[in-house]
Coordinates of C-alpha atoms and ligand atoms in Angstrom, one line a residue:
X7 CA -266.1 71.8 -58.5
X8 CA -263.6 74.0 -56.7
X9 CA -262.4 77.0 -58.4
X10 CA -259.7 76.5 -60.8
X11 CA -256.1 77.5 -59.9
X12 CA -253.9 79.8 -61.8
X13 CA -250.6 78.0 -62.8
X14 CA -248.1 78.7 -59.9
X15 CA -250.9 79.4 -57.4
X16 CA -251.4 77.5 -54.2
X17 CA -255.0 76.2 -53.0
X18 CA -256.1 75.1 -49.6
X19 CA -258.5 72.3 -50.2
X20 CA -260.8 70.8 -47.5
X21 CA -261.6 66.9 -47.3
X22 CA -264.1 66.6 -44.6
X23 CA -264.4 63.0 -44.1
X24 CA -263.6 60.4 -41.3
X25 CA -265.9 57.4 -42.4
X26 CA -262.6 55.3 -42.9
X27 CA -261.4 56.1 -39.4
X28 CA -261.6 53.1 -37.4
X29 CA -260.8 55.3 -34.3
X30 CA -262.8 58.0 -32.7
X31 CA -264.8 59.9 -35.4
X32 CA -264.4 63.6 -35.5
X33 CA -261.7 64.5 -38.3
X34 CA -264.5 65.4 -40.8
X35 CA -264.7 68.5 -38.6
X36 CA -260.8 69.0 -39.2
X37 CA -261.0 71.6 -42.2
X38 CA -263.1 74.1 -40.4
X39 CA -261.1 73.9 -37.4
X40 CA -257.9 74.6 -39.4
X41 CA -259.6 77.5 -41.2
X42 CA -260.6 78.9 -37.8
X43 CA -257.2 79.0 -36.4
X44 CA -255.6 80.0 -39.7
X45 CA -257.9 83.0 -40.3
X46 CA -258.3 83.9 -36.6
X47 CA -257.9 87.7 -35.9
X48 CA -255.6 86.6 -32.9
X49 CA -253.2 85.4 -35.4
X50 CA -251.7 86.8 -38.8
X51 CA -251.0 85.2 -42.1
X52 CA -247.4 85.7 -42.1
X53 CA -245.0 82.8 -42.5
X54 CA -241.4 82.5 -41.5
X55 CA -240.4 82.1 -45.1
X56 CA -241.2 85.7 -45.7
X57 CA -244.8 85.2 -47.4
X58 CA -247.8 86.7 -46.1
X59 CA -250.6 84.8 -47.3
X60 CA -253.0 87.5 -46.7
X61 CA -251.1 89.9 -49.1
X62 CA -250.6 87.4 -52.1
X63 CA -253.2 86.6 -55.0
X64 CA -251.3 83.2 -55.4
X65 CA -253.1 81.9 -52.3
X66 CA -256.6 80.6 -52.5
X67 CA -258.9 79.1 -50.0
X68 CA -260.6 76.6 -52.4
X69 CA -263.2 75.5 -49.7
X70 CA -264.1 72.0 -48.8
X71 CA -264.9 69.3 -51.5
X72 CA -268.3 67.7 -51.1
X73 CA -267.8 64.2 -50.5
X74 CA -270.6 61.6 -50.9
X75 CA -269.0 58.5 -49.3
X76 CA -267.3 55.1 -50.0
X77 CA -266.0 54.9 -53.7
X78 CA -267.4 58.1 -54.8
X79 CA -265.3 59.9 -52.4
X80 CA -262.2 58.4 -53.5
X81 CA -263.0 59.1 -56.9
X82 CA -263.9 62.7 -56.4
X83 CA -260.8 63.3 -54.7
X84 CA -258.6 61.8 -57.2
X85 CA -260.3 63.7 -60.0
X86 CA -260.5 67.1 -58.3
X87 CA -257.0 67.3 -56.9
X88 CA -255.7 65.8 -60.3
X89 CA -257.4 68.5 -62.2
X90 CA -256.0 71.4 -60.1
X91 CA -252.5 69.9 -60.3
X92 CA -252.6 69.2 -64.0
X93 CA -253.5 72.8 -64.7
X94 CA -250.2 73.8 -62.8
X95 CA -251.7 74.6 -59.5
X96 CA -250.4 73.2 -56.3
X97 CA -252.6 72.2 -53.5
X98 CA -252.4 71.4 -49.6
X99 CA -255.3 69.1 -48.8
X100 CA -256.6 69.1 -45.3
X101 CA -258.5 66.3 -43.9
X102 CA -260.2 64.3 -42.8
X103 CA -258.7 60.9 -42.1
X104 CA -255.4 59.5 -43.6
X105 CA -257.6 57.4 -46.1
X106 CA -257.5 60.6 -48.5
X107 CA -253.8 60.2 -49.2
X108 CA -254.6 57.1 -51.4
X109 CA -256.9 59.0 -54.1
X110 CA -254.6 62.1 -53.9
X111 CA -251.4 60.0 -54.9
X112 CA -253.4 58.1 -57.4
X113 CA -253.7 61.6 -59.2
X114 CA -250.2 62.7 -58.5
X115 CA -248.6 59.4 -59.5
X116 CA -248.8 59.5 -63.2
X117 CA -248.1 63.4 -63.2
X118 CA -244.9 63.1 -61.3
X119 CA -242.5 60.3 -62.3
X120 CA -240.1 59.4 -59.6
X121 CA -242.1 60.8 -56.8
X122 CA -240.9 60.3 -53.2
X123 CA -243.5 60.7 -50.4
X124 CA -242.2 61.6 -47.1
X125 CA -244.9 60.4 -44.5
X126 CA -244.9 61.9 -40.9
X127 CA -247.1 59.4 -38.8
X128 CA -246.9 57.3 -35.4
X129 CA -248.1 54.6 -37.8
X130 CA -247.0 53.1 -41.1
X131 CA -250.5 52.8 -42.4
X132 CA -249.8 49.8 -44.6
X133 CA -252.5 47.2 -43.3
X134 CA -253.4 45.0 -46.4
X135 CA -256.9 45.7 -44.6
X136 CA -258.2 46.8 -41.2
X137 CA -261.3 45.4 -39.8
X138 CA -262.4 44.2 -43.3
X139 CA -261.7 47.7 -45.0
X140 CA -259.0 47.8 -47.6
X141 CA -259.5 51.5 -47.9
X142 CA -259.5 52.5 -44.2
X143 CA -257.2 55.0 -42.8
X144 CA -254.8 52.3 -41.6
X145 CA -254.2 51.1 -45.2
X146 CA -253.7 54.1 -47.8
X147 CA -249.8 53.5 -48.1
X148 CA -250.4 49.8 -48.8
X149 CA -252.7 50.7 -51.9
X150 CA -250.1 53.3 -52.9
X151 CA -247.3 50.8 -53.0
X152 CA -249.3 47.9 -54.6
X153 CA -250.0 50.2 -57.5
X154 CA -246.5 51.6 -57.7
X155 CA -247.6 55.2 -57.6
X156 CA -244.4 56.5 -56.2
X157 CA -240.7 55.7 -56.2
X158 CA -239.9 56.0 -52.6
X159 CA -242.0 56.0 -49.3
X160 CA -240.1 57.5 -46.4
X161 CA -241.7 57.3 -43.0
X162 CA -240.8 59.5 -40.2
X163 CA -242.1 59.5 -36.5
X164 CA -243.1 55.6 -36.8
X165 CA -243.4 54.3 -33.2
X166 CA -246.5 52.1 -33.3
X167 CA -245.9 49.5 -36.2
X168 CA -247.3 46.0 -35.7
X169 CA -245.4 42.8 -37.1
X170 CA -248.0 42.8 -40.0
X171 CA -247.1 46.5 -40.9
X172 CA -243.3 45.6 -40.7
X173 CA -243.6 42.9 -43.0
X174 CA -245.8 45.1 -45.4
X175 CA -242.7 47.7 -45.2
X176 CA -240.3 45.2 -46.0
X177 CA -242.4 43.7 -49.0
X178 CA -243.0 47.1 -50.4
X179 CA -239.5 48.6 -49.7
X180 CA -240.9 51.2 -47.4
X181 CA -238.1 53.1 -45.6
X182 CA -239.1 53.6 -41.9
X183 CA -236.6 56.2 -40.4
X184 CA -235.0 55.1 -37.3
X185 CA -235.6 57.4 -34.4
X186 CA -231.9 58.7 -34.2
X187 CA -232.4 59.8 -37.7
X188 CA -235.6 61.7 -37.1
X189 CA -233.5 65.1 -37.1
X190 CA -231.0 64.2 -39.8
X191 CA -232.9 65.2 -42.8
X192 CA -229.6 65.1 -44.8
X193 CA -229.2 61.3 -44.1
X194 CA -232.5 60.6 -45.9
X195 CA -230.9 61.7 -49.2
X196 CA -234.2 63.0 -50.7
X197 CA -234.6 63.7 -54.3
X198 CA -237.1 65.9 -56.0
X199 CA -239.9 65.7 -56.5
X200 CA -241.3 65.4 -53.0
X201 CA -244.7 65.1 -51.5
X202 CA -245.3 65.5 -47.9
X203 CA -248.0 63.6 -46.2
X204 CA -248.4 64.8 -42.5
X205 CA -250.6 63.0 -40.0
X206 CA -250.7 64.8 -36.9
X207 CA -250.5 61.8 -34.6
X208 CA -246.8 61.7 -35.7
X209 CA -246.1 64.7 -33.2
X210 CA -246.0 64.0 -29.7
X211 CA -249.3 64.4 -27.8
X212 CA -247.8 67.2 -26.1
X213 CA -247.9 69.2 -29.1
X214 CA -250.8 67.7 -30.9
X215 CA -253.5 66.1 -28.5
X216 CA -256.3 66.6 -30.7
X217 CA -255.9 63.4 -32.7
X218 CA -257.5 59.8 -32.1
X219 CA -255.9 57.9 -30.7
X220 CA -252.8 60.0 -29.2
X221 CA -249.3 58.0 -29.5
X222 CA -246.5 59.2 -27.0
X223 CA -242.8 59.8 -27.9
X224 CA -243.5 61.8 -31.0
X225 CA -242.0 64.4 -33.1
X226 CA -241.7 68.1 -32.4
X227 CA -243.2 70.9 -34.4
X228 CA -239.3 72.2 -35.1
X229 CA -238.6 68.6 -36.5
X230 CA -241.5 68.7 -38.9
X231 CA -241.1 72.4 -40.0
X232 CA -237.5 71.3 -40.9
X233 CA -239.0 68.7 -43.3
X234 CA -241.7 71.4 -44.6
X235 CA -238.8 74.0 -45.3
X236 CA -236.0 71.7 -46.6
X237 CA -237.2 68.7 -48.5
X238 CA -236.2 69.3 -52.1
X239 CA -238.8 69.9 -54.7
X240 CA -241.9 70.0 -52.8
X241 CA -244.8 69.3 -55.1
X242 CA -247.8 69.0 -52.8
X243 CA -248.8 68.2 -49.2
X244 CA -251.8 66.8 -47.1
X245 CA -252.5 67.3 -43.3
X246 CA -254.7 64.8 -41.9
X247 CA -256.3 63.5 -38.7
X248 CA -257.0 66.5 -36.7
X249 CA -260.0 65.7 -34.4
X250 CA -261.3 68.9 -32.9
X251 CA -263.4 67.1 -30.5
X252 CA -260.2 65.7 -28.9
X253 CA -258.3 69.0 -29.0
X254 CA -257.2 70.7 -25.9
X255 CA -257.4 74.6 -25.9
X256 CA -257.2 74.5 -29.7
X257 CA -253.5 73.8 -29.7
X258 CA -253.6 71.1 -32.2
X259 CA -255.5 73.4 -34.7
X260 CA -253.0 76.3 -34.0
X261 CA -250.2 73.7 -35.0
X262 CA -252.2 72.6 -38.3
X263 CA -252.6 76.2 -39.2
X264 CA -249.1 76.8 -38.8
X265 CA -248.1 73.9 -40.9
X266 CA -250.7 74.9 -43.6
X267 CA -249.1 78.4 -43.5
X268 CA -245.5 77.1 -43.9
X269 CA -246.7 74.7 -46.5
X270 CA -248.3 77.1 -48.8
X271 CA -245.3 79.5 -48.2
X272 CA -242.8 76.7 -49.3
X273 CA -244.9 75.8 -52.4
X274 CA -245.1 79.3 -53.7
X275 CA -241.4 79.9 -53.0
X276 CA -240.1 76.8 -54.4
X277 CA -236.7 75.6 -53.5
Ligands
MN8 MN1 -251.4 57.8 -37.6
MN9 MN1 -251.8 57.9 -40.7

């Protein structure tokens, strides 16, 4: 059981699991690599929003959840994240592979009516099943949409969608943002509350090589930071698919740490 969060406080929660990843394993080591970069003495904890994470008692590192595997992993994530948020805390979850977003959103869905999820990703993650697994990291948003957990799912950075996934997007009414609009956040007409799910493979591999597999032609850090700072009514976020064994010079870990810093600051400050 992680430490409880005071109402209005923001917790960083590690979800070290990569068993649902069908690509190269390694994202289970993501939370440790993100903490190394975030708390590195070579950097500091000041966000560009003016909050210093090292100087507020409203930011807590909650450590990693112990995850037993399979359905137990999903149940644990759903109940622990749900409990933290129900008591008034805000959580930035760091993976781990993208399968964690389904149990997270199972806990958010009933608490936040009319929730919009903005997903940053190279892939829609809408497979009905992938290699026989309905809970793989290629499927979380199929489960989310089937269960009607969110009002809108808006996907930014998509550039590797198969015909099956495009069919699924149409079936579920998922909004895949066209490349020309990736920078046009105002055109998305987002309404609060918003949850941000950031798969690091949404970035161009030049900025985030430490994912498996990298997909060229992606987003820049500035484009995604705009989302972090400007989506209305941010209530929570996850940051997934960092694979430290694939990283180059720690640049993906540093990008992930930067995102955590700005996400936490944004959740502390509000709109
Ligand atoms: Mn992806
Ligand atoms: Mn993904």
